[in-house]
Short mmCIF file of C-alpha atoms in Angstrom, two decimals:
data_model
loop_
_atom_site.label_atom_id
_atom_site.label_comp_id
_atom_site.label_asym_id
_atom_site.label_seq_id
_atom_site.Cartn_x
_atom_site.Cartn_y
_atom_site.Cartn_z
CA MET A 1 -0.01 0.02 -0.10
CA SER A 2 1.33 3.54 -0.83
CA LYS A 3 3.16 5.23 1.95
CA LEU A 4 3.39 8.29 -0.26
CA LEU A 5 -0.51 8.58 -0.46
CA GLY A 6 -1.64 6.96 2.70
CA ALA A 7 -4.05 4.26 3.07
CA VAL A 8 -6.06 3.50 0.03
CA VAL A 9 -9.28 1.31 0.47
CA VAL A 10 -11.00 0.77 -2.76
CA ALA A 11 -14.37 -0.95 -3.51
CA ALA A 12 -16.05 -1.42 -6.66
CA LEU A 13 -18.86 0.96 -6.61
CA LEU A 14 -21.63 2.36 -8.58
CA VAL A 15 -21.70 2.77 -12.32
CA LEU A 16 -22.48 5.80 -14.23
CA GLY A 17 -22.23 7.81 -15.68
CA ILE A 18 -10.48 14.52 -20.12
CA GLY A 19 -0.10 19.05 -26.23
CA PHE A 20 2.62 19.42 -24.04
CA ALA A 21 5.83 20.81 -22.97
CA ALA A 22 5.52 24.35 -21.65
CA LEU A 23 3.01 26.37 -23.81
CA SER A 24 4.48 27.66 -27.11
CA THR A 25 4.95 31.13 -27.90
CA ALA A 26 2.07 30.99 -30.43
CA SER A 27 -0.28 34.00 -30.23
CA ALA A 28 -3.57 33.47 -28.62
CA GLY A 29 -5.22 33.91 -32.15
CA THR A 30 -3.83 30.68 -33.33
CA LEU A 31 -5.44 28.67 -30.64
CA ALA A 32 -8.90 27.58 -29.63
CA ALA A 33 -9.41 30.13 -26.90
CA THR A 34 -12.09 30.72 -24.53
CA ALA A 35 -14.17 33.64 -23.46
CA GLY A 36 -11.88 34.34 -20.43
CA CYS A 37 -9.03 35.22 -22.80
CA GLY A 38 -8.37 39.00 -22.41
CA LYS A 39 -10.48 39.39 -19.29
CA ALA A 40 -9.34 40.22 -15.74
CA PRO A 41 -9.94 37.00 -13.98
CA THR A 42 -12.15 36.88 -10.99
CA LEU A 43 -11.02 33.33 -10.13
CA ARG A 44 -8.06 33.16 -7.75
CA PRO A 45 -5.71 30.34 -6.78
CA GLY A 46 -7.03 28.15 -3.99
CA THR A 47 -10.32 26.58 -3.09
CA GLN A 48 -13.37 27.35 -5.01
CA THR A 49 -16.98 26.48 -4.60
CA ILE A 50 -19.64 25.85 -7.13
CA GLN A 51 -23.29 24.70 -7.29
CA THR A 52 -23.84 21.74 -9.65
CA SER A 53 -26.76 19.21 -9.75
CA GLY A 54 -28.26 21.26 -6.84
CA LYS A 55 -25.37 20.63 -4.54
CA SER A 56 -22.34 22.72 -3.34
CA ARG A 57 -19.00 21.24 -4.47
CA SER A 58 -15.44 22.46 -4.15
CA PHE A 59 -12.26 22.12 -6.06
CA ILE A 60 -8.79 23.58 -5.82
CA LEU A 61 -7.58 25.82 -8.66
CA ARG A 62 -3.84 26.48 -9.40
CA LEU A 63 -2.72 29.08 -12.10
CA PRO A 64 0.63 29.46 -13.60
CA ASP A 65 3.10 31.97 -12.01
CA ASN A 66 2.60 35.26 -13.71
CA TYR A 67 -0.69 34.02 -15.36
CA ASN A 68 -1.29 35.93 -18.65
CA ASN A 69 -4.88 36.46 -19.85
CA ALA A 70 -3.74 36.74 -23.36
CA THR A 71 -2.25 33.15 -23.37
CA PRO A 72 -4.63 30.17 -23.89
CA TYR A 73 -3.37 27.53 -21.21
CA ARG A 74 -3.80 23.80 -21.03
CA LEU A 75 -6.24 22.68 -18.37
CA ILE A 76 -5.46 19.65 -16.37
CA PHE A 77 -7.82 17.90 -13.91
CA GLY A 78 -6.18 15.63 -11.21
CA PHE A 79 -8.42 13.31 -9.36
CA HIS A 80 -7.83 11.96 -5.77
CA TRP A 81 -8.00 8.47 -4.68
CA ARG A 82 -10.50 6.84 -2.35
CA GLY A 83 -9.98 8.45 1.01
CA GLY A 84 -7.65 11.08 -0.50
CA THR A 85 -8.77 14.68 -1.02
CA ALA A 86 -8.27 17.47 -3.45
CA GLY A 87 -5.72 19.02 -1.01
CA ASP A 88 -3.62 15.81 -1.15
CA VAL A 89 -3.59 16.03 -5.01
CA ASP A 90 -2.60 19.87 -4.86
CA SER A 91 0.17 19.45 -2.25
CA GLY A 92 1.39 16.08 -3.51
CA GLY A 93 1.07 14.45 -0.09
CA THR A 94 4.18 14.02 1.89
CA SER A 95 6.55 14.83 -0.88
CA GLY A 96 5.39 18.36 -1.45
CA TYR A 97 5.60 20.35 -4.66
CA PRO A 98 7.51 17.79 -6.92
CA TRP A 99 4.50 15.46 -6.57
CA SER A 100 1.80 18.09 -6.81
CA PHE A 101 -0.88 16.95 -9.26
CA TYR A 102 1.03 13.65 -9.65
CA GLY A 103 4.09 15.62 -10.63
CA LEU A 104 2.69 17.25 -13.58
CA ARG A 105 2.54 20.78 -12.02
CA GLN A 106 6.30 20.60 -11.72
CA GLN A 107 6.71 19.21 -15.21
CA SER A 108 4.32 21.88 -16.74
CA ASN A 109 6.95 24.59 -15.98
CA ASN A 110 4.12 27.13 -15.51
CA GLY A 111 2.43 26.00 -18.84
CA ALA A 112 -0.87 24.83 -17.53
CA ILE A 113 -4.00 25.55 -15.28
CA PHE A 114 -4.59 22.73 -12.68
CA VAL A 115 -7.84 21.64 -10.97
CA ALA A 116 -8.12 19.29 -8.10
CA PRO A 117 -11.90 18.48 -7.56
CA GLN A 118 -13.15 17.05 -4.30
CA GLY A 119 -15.34 13.96 -4.37
CA PHE A 120 -18.27 13.15 -2.20
CA GLY A 121 -17.33 11.01 0.70
CA ASN A 122 -13.66 11.35 -0.70
CA GLY A 123 -14.65 9.16 -3.64
CA TRP A 124 -16.00 9.18 -7.22
CA ALA A 125 -19.30 7.03 -7.05
CA ASN A 126 -20.64 9.35 -9.93
CA SER A 127 -24.16 8.61 -8.88
CA GLY A 128 -26.64 9.51 -11.79
CA GLY A 129 -23.71 11.08 -13.55
CA GLU A 130 -23.25 13.86 -10.99
CA ASP A 131 -19.42 13.89 -10.99
CA VAL A 132 -19.33 14.09 -14.72
CA THR A 133 -21.80 16.99 -14.58
CA PHE A 134 -19.54 18.45 -11.86
CA VAL A 135 -16.64 18.36 -14.28
CA ASP A 136 -18.92 19.88 -17.00
CA ASP A 137 -19.80 22.90 -14.73
CA MET A 138 -16.21 23.36 -13.68
CA ILE A 139 -14.98 23.59 -17.28
CA ARG A 140 -17.88 25.91 -17.97
CA LEU A 141 -16.89 28.38 -15.01
CA ILE A 142 -13.16 28.20 -15.76
CA GLU A 143 -13.51 28.84 -19.47
CA ALA A 144 -15.69 31.87 -18.88
CA ASP A 145 -13.12 33.32 -16.48
CA LEU A 146 -9.72 32.18 -17.50
CA CYS A 147 -7.90 31.84 -20.71
CA VAL A 148 -7.95 28.25 -21.71
CA ASP A 149 -6.91 26.36 -24.98
CA THR A 150 -10.19 24.20 -25.45
CA SER A 151 -8.16 21.66 -27.57
CA GLN A 152 -5.88 20.88 -24.54
CA LEU A 153 -7.93 19.52 -21.76
CA PHE A 154 -6.54 16.46 -19.86
CA ALA A 155 -7.53 14.33 -16.85
CA THR A 156 -5.59 12.16 -14.52
CA GLY A 157 -5.94 10.35 -11.42
CA PHE A 158 -4.88 7.33 -9.21
CA SER A 159 -7.03 4.36 -8.09
CA TYR A 160 -10.67 5.87 -7.64
CA GLY A 161 -9.22 8.96 -9.43
CA GLY A 162 -8.11 6.71 -12.22
CA GLY A 163 -11.59 5.41 -12.52
CA MET A 164 -13.12 8.84 -12.67
CA SER A 165 -10.63 9.81 -15.55
CA PHE A 166 -11.66 6.53 -17.38
CA SER A 167 -15.29 7.60 -16.94
CA LEU A 168 -14.51 11.06 -18.72
CA ALA A 169 -12.62 9.16 -21.35
CA CYS A 170 -15.87 7.28 -22.08
CA SER A 171 -18.33 10.14 -21.69
CA ARG A 172 -16.36 13.21 -22.63
CA ALA A 173 -13.98 12.08 -25.52
CA GLY A 174 -15.03 15.15 -27.54
CA VAL A 175 -13.97 17.45 -24.70
CA PHE A 176 -10.79 15.96 -23.31
CA ARG A 177 -7.80 15.47 -25.46
CA ALA A 178 -6.11 12.65 -23.39
CA VAL A 179 -6.33 10.84 -20.09
CA ALA A 180 -3.86 9.05 -18.01
CA VAL A 181 -5.07 6.47 -15.63
CA PHE A 182 -3.04 5.37 -12.45
CA SER A 183 -3.84 1.72 -11.22
CA GLY A 184 -7.62 2.19 -12.16
CA ALA A 185 -10.71 0.17 -12.88
CA GLU A 186 -14.14 0.83 -13.98
CA LEU A 187 -15.48 2.41 -10.58
CA SER A 188 -17.28 5.39 -11.78
CA GLY A 189 -19.08 4.08 -14.68
CA CYS A 190 -18.49 4.38 -18.46
CA GLY A 191 -21.37 6.33 -20.14
CA GLY A 192 -20.88 6.10 -23.75
CA GLY A 193 -17.37 4.59 -24.12
CA THR A 194 -17.43 4.30 -27.87
CA GLN A 195 -15.30 7.27 -29.16
CA PRO A 196 -11.63 7.46 -29.55
CA ILE A 197 -9.53 9.54 -27.14
CA ALA A 198 -5.69 9.34 -26.41
CA TYR A 199 -5.25 7.05 -23.60
CA MET A 200 -2.44 6.09 -21.16
CA GLY A 201 -2.75 3.26 -18.45
CA LEU A 202 -0.21 2.75 -15.74
CA HIS A 203 -0.55 -0.37 -13.40
CA GLY A 204 1.54 -2.41 -11.12
CA ILE A 205 1.89 -6.18 -11.79
CA THR A 206 1.46 -6.96 -8.02
CA ASP A 207 -1.28 -4.52 -7.33
CA ASN A 208 -3.43 -6.29 -4.56
CA VAL A 209 -6.17 -3.64 -4.47
CA LEU A 210 -7.12 -3.32 -8.02
CA ASN A 211 -5.74 -6.26 -10.03
CA ILE A 212 -3.61 -5.48 -13.14
CA SER A 213 -6.36 -7.20 -15.17
CA LEU A 214 -8.72 -4.43 -14.30
CA GLY A 215 -6.43 -1.91 -15.71
CA ARG A 216 -5.82 -4.01 -18.91
CA THR A 217 -9.58 -4.09 -19.44
CA LEU A 218 -9.80 -0.25 -19.45
CA ARG A 219 -6.91 -0.04 -21.73
CA ASP A 220 -8.31 -2.50 -24.30
CA ARG A 221 -11.54 -0.48 -24.75
CA PHE A 222 -9.58 2.40 -26.20
CA VAL A 223 -7.26 0.02 -28.13
CA ARG A 224 -10.49 -0.90 -29.83
CA ASN A 225 -12.01 2.57 -30.08
CA ASN A 226 -8.76 3.97 -31.39
CA GLY A 227 -8.19 1.43 -34.10
CA CYS A 228 -4.96 0.19 -32.57
CA THR A 229 -3.51 -3.15 -33.43
CA ALA A 230 -4.32 -5.60 -30.55
CA GLN A 231 -1.60 -7.08 -28.76
CA ASN A 232 -0.45 -8.34 -25.39
CA PRO A 233 2.44 -5.78 -24.57
CA PRO A 234 5.39 -6.91 -22.63
CA GLU A 235 5.38 -6.41 -18.74
CA PRO A 236 8.23 -6.59 -16.40
CA GLY A 237 8.92 -9.91 -14.51
CA SER A 238 8.19 -10.23 -10.83
CA GLY A 239 11.32 -9.24 -8.83
CA SER A 240 12.83 -7.15 -11.72
CA ARG A 241 11.81 -3.90 -10.04
CA THR A 242 11.67 -2.09 -13.41
CA HIS A 243 8.98 -0.80 -15.80
CA VAL A 244 8.13 -1.19 -19.32
CA VAL A 245 6.30 1.39 -21.41
CA THR A 246 4.61 0.30 -24.67
CA ALA A 247 3.17 2.50 -27.39
CA TYR A 248 0.48 0.58 -29.37
CA ALA A 249 0.97 0.37 -33.21
CA GLY A 250 -1.50 1.12 -35.74
CA CYS A 251 -3.71 3.63 -33.82
CA ARG A 252 -5.80 6.14 -35.56
CA ALA A 253 -3.55 9.33 -36.15
CA GLY A 254 -3.78 11.57 -33.03
CA TYR A 255 -5.24 8.76 -30.91
CA PRO A 256 -2.29 6.81 -29.27
CA VAL A 257 -2.63 4.26 -26.55
CA VAL A 258 0.33 3.71 -24.20
CA TRP A 259 0.60 1.09 -21.49
CA ALA A 260 3.10 1.36 -18.56
CA ALA A 261 3.45 -1.74 -16.43
CA PHE A 262 5.83 -1.68 -13.43
CA ASP A 263 6.88 -4.31 -10.85
CA ASN A 264 5.19 -2.96 -7.87
CA GLY A 265 1.88 -2.58 -6.13
CA HIS A 266 -0.88 -0.16 -5.73
CA MET A 267 0.82 3.16 -6.18
CA PRO A 268 1.28 6.03 -8.67
CA GLY A 269 4.94 6.85 -7.69
CA PRO A 270 7.06 3.64 -8.13
CA VAL A 271 10.76 3.97 -8.35
CA ASP A 272 12.78 1.56 -10.39
CA GLY A 273 15.13 -0.60 -8.24
CA THR A 274 13.15 -0.47 -5.11
CA TYR A 275 9.76 -1.36 -3.92
CA ALA A 276 9.39 2.12 -2.33
CA GLU A 277 7.83 5.16 -4.18
CA SER A 278 8.73 8.73 -4.35
CA GLY A 279 7.10 11.81 -5.94
CA VAL A 280 10.60 13.18 -6.32
CA THR A 281 12.23 10.47 -8.23
CA THR A 282 9.47 8.44 -9.78
CA TRP A 283 9.54 7.89 -13.73
CA THR A 284 5.74 8.19 -13.91
CA LYS A 285 5.46 11.93 -13.97
CA ARG A 286 7.85 12.19 -16.70
CA GLU A 287 6.12 9.52 -18.76
CA VAL A 288 2.67 11.03 -18.35
CA TRP A 289 3.96 14.46 -19.23
CA LYS A 290 5.80 12.99 -22.23
CA PHE A 291 2.40 11.38 -23.25
CA PHE A 292 0.25 14.60 -22.79
CA SER A 293 3.08 16.89 -24.28
CA GLN A 294 2.88 15.28 -27.63
CA PHE A 295 -0.37 16.79 -28.70
CA ALA A 296 -0.19 20.18 -30.42
CA SER A 297 -2.75 22.92 -30.07
CA ALA A 298 -5.52 22.85 -32.62
CA PRO A 299 -5.93 25.80 -34.81
CA SER A 300 -8.71 28.36 -34.44
CA PRO A 301 -12.07 27.11 -35.75
CA SER A 302 -13.02 28.19 -39.15
CA PRO A 303 -15.13 29.92 -40.30
CA THR A 304 -15.78 32.76 -37.98
CA PRO A 305 -18.46 32.27 -35.36
CA THR A 306 -22.00 33.33 -36.49
CA SER A 307 -24.51 34.47 -33.99
CA GLY A 308 -28.05 33.30 -34.11
CA PRO A 309 -31.24 35.06 -33.04
CA GLY A 310 -31.03 33.64 -29.57
CA GLY A 311 -27.70 35.10 -28.55
CA CYS A 312 -25.21 32.19 -28.99
CA ALA A 313 -22.47 31.49 -31.48
CA ALA A 314 -20.96 28.22 -32.74
CA THR A 315 -17.70 27.20 -34.30
CA MET A 316 -16.57 23.97 -35.78
CA GLN A 317 -13.01 22.62 -35.80
CA THR A 318 -11.52 19.54 -37.28
CA VAL A 319 -9.49 17.62 -34.63
CA ASN A 320 -8.58 14.42 -36.73
CA THR A 321 -8.65 13.10 -40.23
CA TRP A 322 -8.18 9.79 -42.03
CA PRO A 323 -8.68 8.80 -45.57
CA ASP A 324 -12.47 8.36 -45.58
CA GLY A 325 -13.63 10.62 -42.87
CA PHE A 326 -12.76 12.97 -40.04
CA GLN A 327 -13.76 13.98 -36.53
CA SER A 328 -14.82 17.53 -35.34
CA THR A 329 -15.61 19.44 -32.29
CA VAL A 330 -18.29 22.02 -32.18
CA THR A 331 -18.09 24.89 -29.54
CA VAL A 332 -21.18 26.65 -28.60
CA ARG A 333 -20.64 30.02 -26.92
CA ALA A 334 -23.17 32.15 -24.94
CA GLY A 335 -23.30 35.77 -25.72
CA ALA A 336 -23.89 38.53 -23.22
CA ALA A 337 -26.70 36.77 -21.43
CA ALA A 338 -26.97 33.12 -20.25
CA VAL A 339 -28.82 30.52 -22.41
CA ASN A 340 -30.87 27.62 -21.28
CA GLY A 341 -31.05 25.63 -24.49
CA TRP A 342 -29.37 25.89 -27.79
CA THR A 343 -29.59 24.46 -31.32
CA VAL A 344 -27.00 24.37 -33.89
CA ALA A 345 -27.48 23.74 -37.61
CA TRP A 346 -25.59 23.47 -40.81
CA THR A 347 -25.51 21.95 -44.35
CA TRP A 348 -22.86 19.80 -45.59
CA PRO A 349 -21.37 20.96 -48.87
CA GLY A 350 -20.33 17.66 -50.44
CA GLY A 351 -22.37 14.65 -49.26
CA GLN A 352 -20.78 14.21 -45.83
CA THR A 353 -22.56 12.00 -43.30
CA ILE A 354 -22.33 11.83 -39.52
CA GLY A 355 -21.49 8.46 -38.02
CA ASN A 356 -21.55 8.92 -34.35
CA LEU A 357 -22.25 12.19 -32.37
CA TRP A 358 -21.90 12.91 -28.58
CA ASN A 359 -22.94 15.56 -26.15
CA GLY A 360 -25.79 16.66 -28.42
CA VAL A 361 -29.04 15.33 -30.04
CA ARG A 362 -28.94 15.16 -33.81
CA SER A 363 -31.93 15.44 -36.15
CA GLY A 364 -32.33 16.12 -39.88
CA THR A 365 -31.90 14.21 -43.02
CA GLY A 366 -29.68 14.61 -46.21
CA ALA A 367 -27.30 17.49 -46.18
CA GLY A 368 -29.10 19.40 -43.43
CA VAL A 369 -27.99 18.75 -39.88
CA THR A 370 -29.60 20.10 -36.65
CA VAL A 371 -27.93 19.44 -33.26
CA ARG A 372 -29.71 20.40 -30.08
CA ASN A 373 -28.26 20.31 -26.47
CA GLU A 374 -28.61 17.25 -24.15
CA THR A 375 -30.24 17.87 -20.94
CA TYR A 376 -26.90 18.16 -18.99
CA ASN A 377 -25.24 20.81 -21.26
CA GLY A 378 -28.36 23.19 -22.31
CA SER A 379 -27.46 25.87 -19.62
CA ILE A 380 -24.45 28.01 -20.61
CA PRO A 381 -23.62 31.12 -18.41
CA ALA A 382 -23.00 34.44 -20.16
CA GLY A 383 -19.70 34.26 -22.10
CA GLY A 384 -19.45 30.48 -21.37
CA THR A 385 -18.96 27.58 -23.61
CA THR A 386 -19.98 23.95 -24.25
CA THR A 387 -18.99 21.48 -26.79
CA PHE A 388 -20.19 18.52 -28.73
CA GLY A 389 -18.39 16.25 -31.15
CA PHE A 390 -18.95 13.87 -33.97
CA THR A 391 -17.21 11.56 -36.69
CA ALA A 392 -18.26 11.83 -40.16
CA ALA A 393 -17.49 10.11 -43.53
CA GLY A 394 -16.48 11.92 -46.64
CA ALA A 395 -14.24 14.74 -47.32
CA THR A 396 -13.36 17.11 -44.37
CA ALA A 397 -15.39 20.18 -44.24
CA THR A 398 -16.11 23.06 -41.99
CA PRO A 399 -19.41 24.42 -43.00
CA THR A 400 -20.88 27.73 -41.86
CA LEU A 401 -22.96 27.14 -38.76
CA THR A 402 -25.99 29.05 -37.18
CA CYS A 403 -26.86 28.83 -33.37
CA SER A 404 -30.07 29.88 -31.79
CA ALA A 405 -30.57 29.64 -28.01
CA SER A 406 -33.36 30.25 -25.42
#
């Protein structure tokens, strides 16, 4: 059991049902920026509270030193383990800053905004999808106030927090660019779970809390979703006190799967050559940062957003392409007033057809497409955003969109 993180007691619970060395010097105009860009922020580092699903929830927010409201930053969520707290993730437990947010805050070199949410009962049961909705609401709040690159959202967590990160990979693949799951299992549900997302799993071969077979099962879902070539990746032998990192072959461009197995137990900070762990010397923080840092920021959506009669605007950006199709994300932005429901419409220019769509309800036939909000993402605060995504067959296209809101 991890000394670094304290006692971890995990039970399989309810089901339910998110680029990167330091930020480049690219201007804000080349990134998928949020309404918070250019604004004097009202959010401050430290503990924040938010109303979500009729309940008061909290999270810890950390900004880069010398935060610049003209720079779109990456946004990284770190989820605590069962019995842990947001404060543990923020401080890094007994190792302090080098292990803050599983070491990623140190690795980011002031290139990211970090969020440590607090789970009910120090866990992530995600009853009725309330924890996923909590994440949706945090994203809306943060993007409305701070400068975030919407193509660079990431999630990670250990144990129960790994289960929550996996749940977001299933249900919010169009929102998060990649997730990294430390010693996880399907503990927080998997709403959806059919879309590709960049996925990294890390697991100890002698884990006696959540057996490594559970981590392999999570991994294999995204091996399939991402079109990777199935394999049994090598893992270190018992007694070797080493780790093996395998990048799957054949994955769809932009959607890699990486598996990191290590000769140790239920912990996120193993150290080669020993059965101890350390947030200072562990290799995991470097490998996870390496995984996240490979993703470049997406260009600004095109065409220019068009406002509809109800006070919202919508933009479409292509996030992946392949020979016979593409994947796009649509960002819906409220105007000067909050909206409580939205509808986005467009006409395909060349016979494109949608295969799968998430975070929205599609209607229409032929070239005409209409997408309205789901029950959980219809309310957008003034200046805030939400997103939906889809895969489509045919030539890549970014048609003109119209948006109406109520």
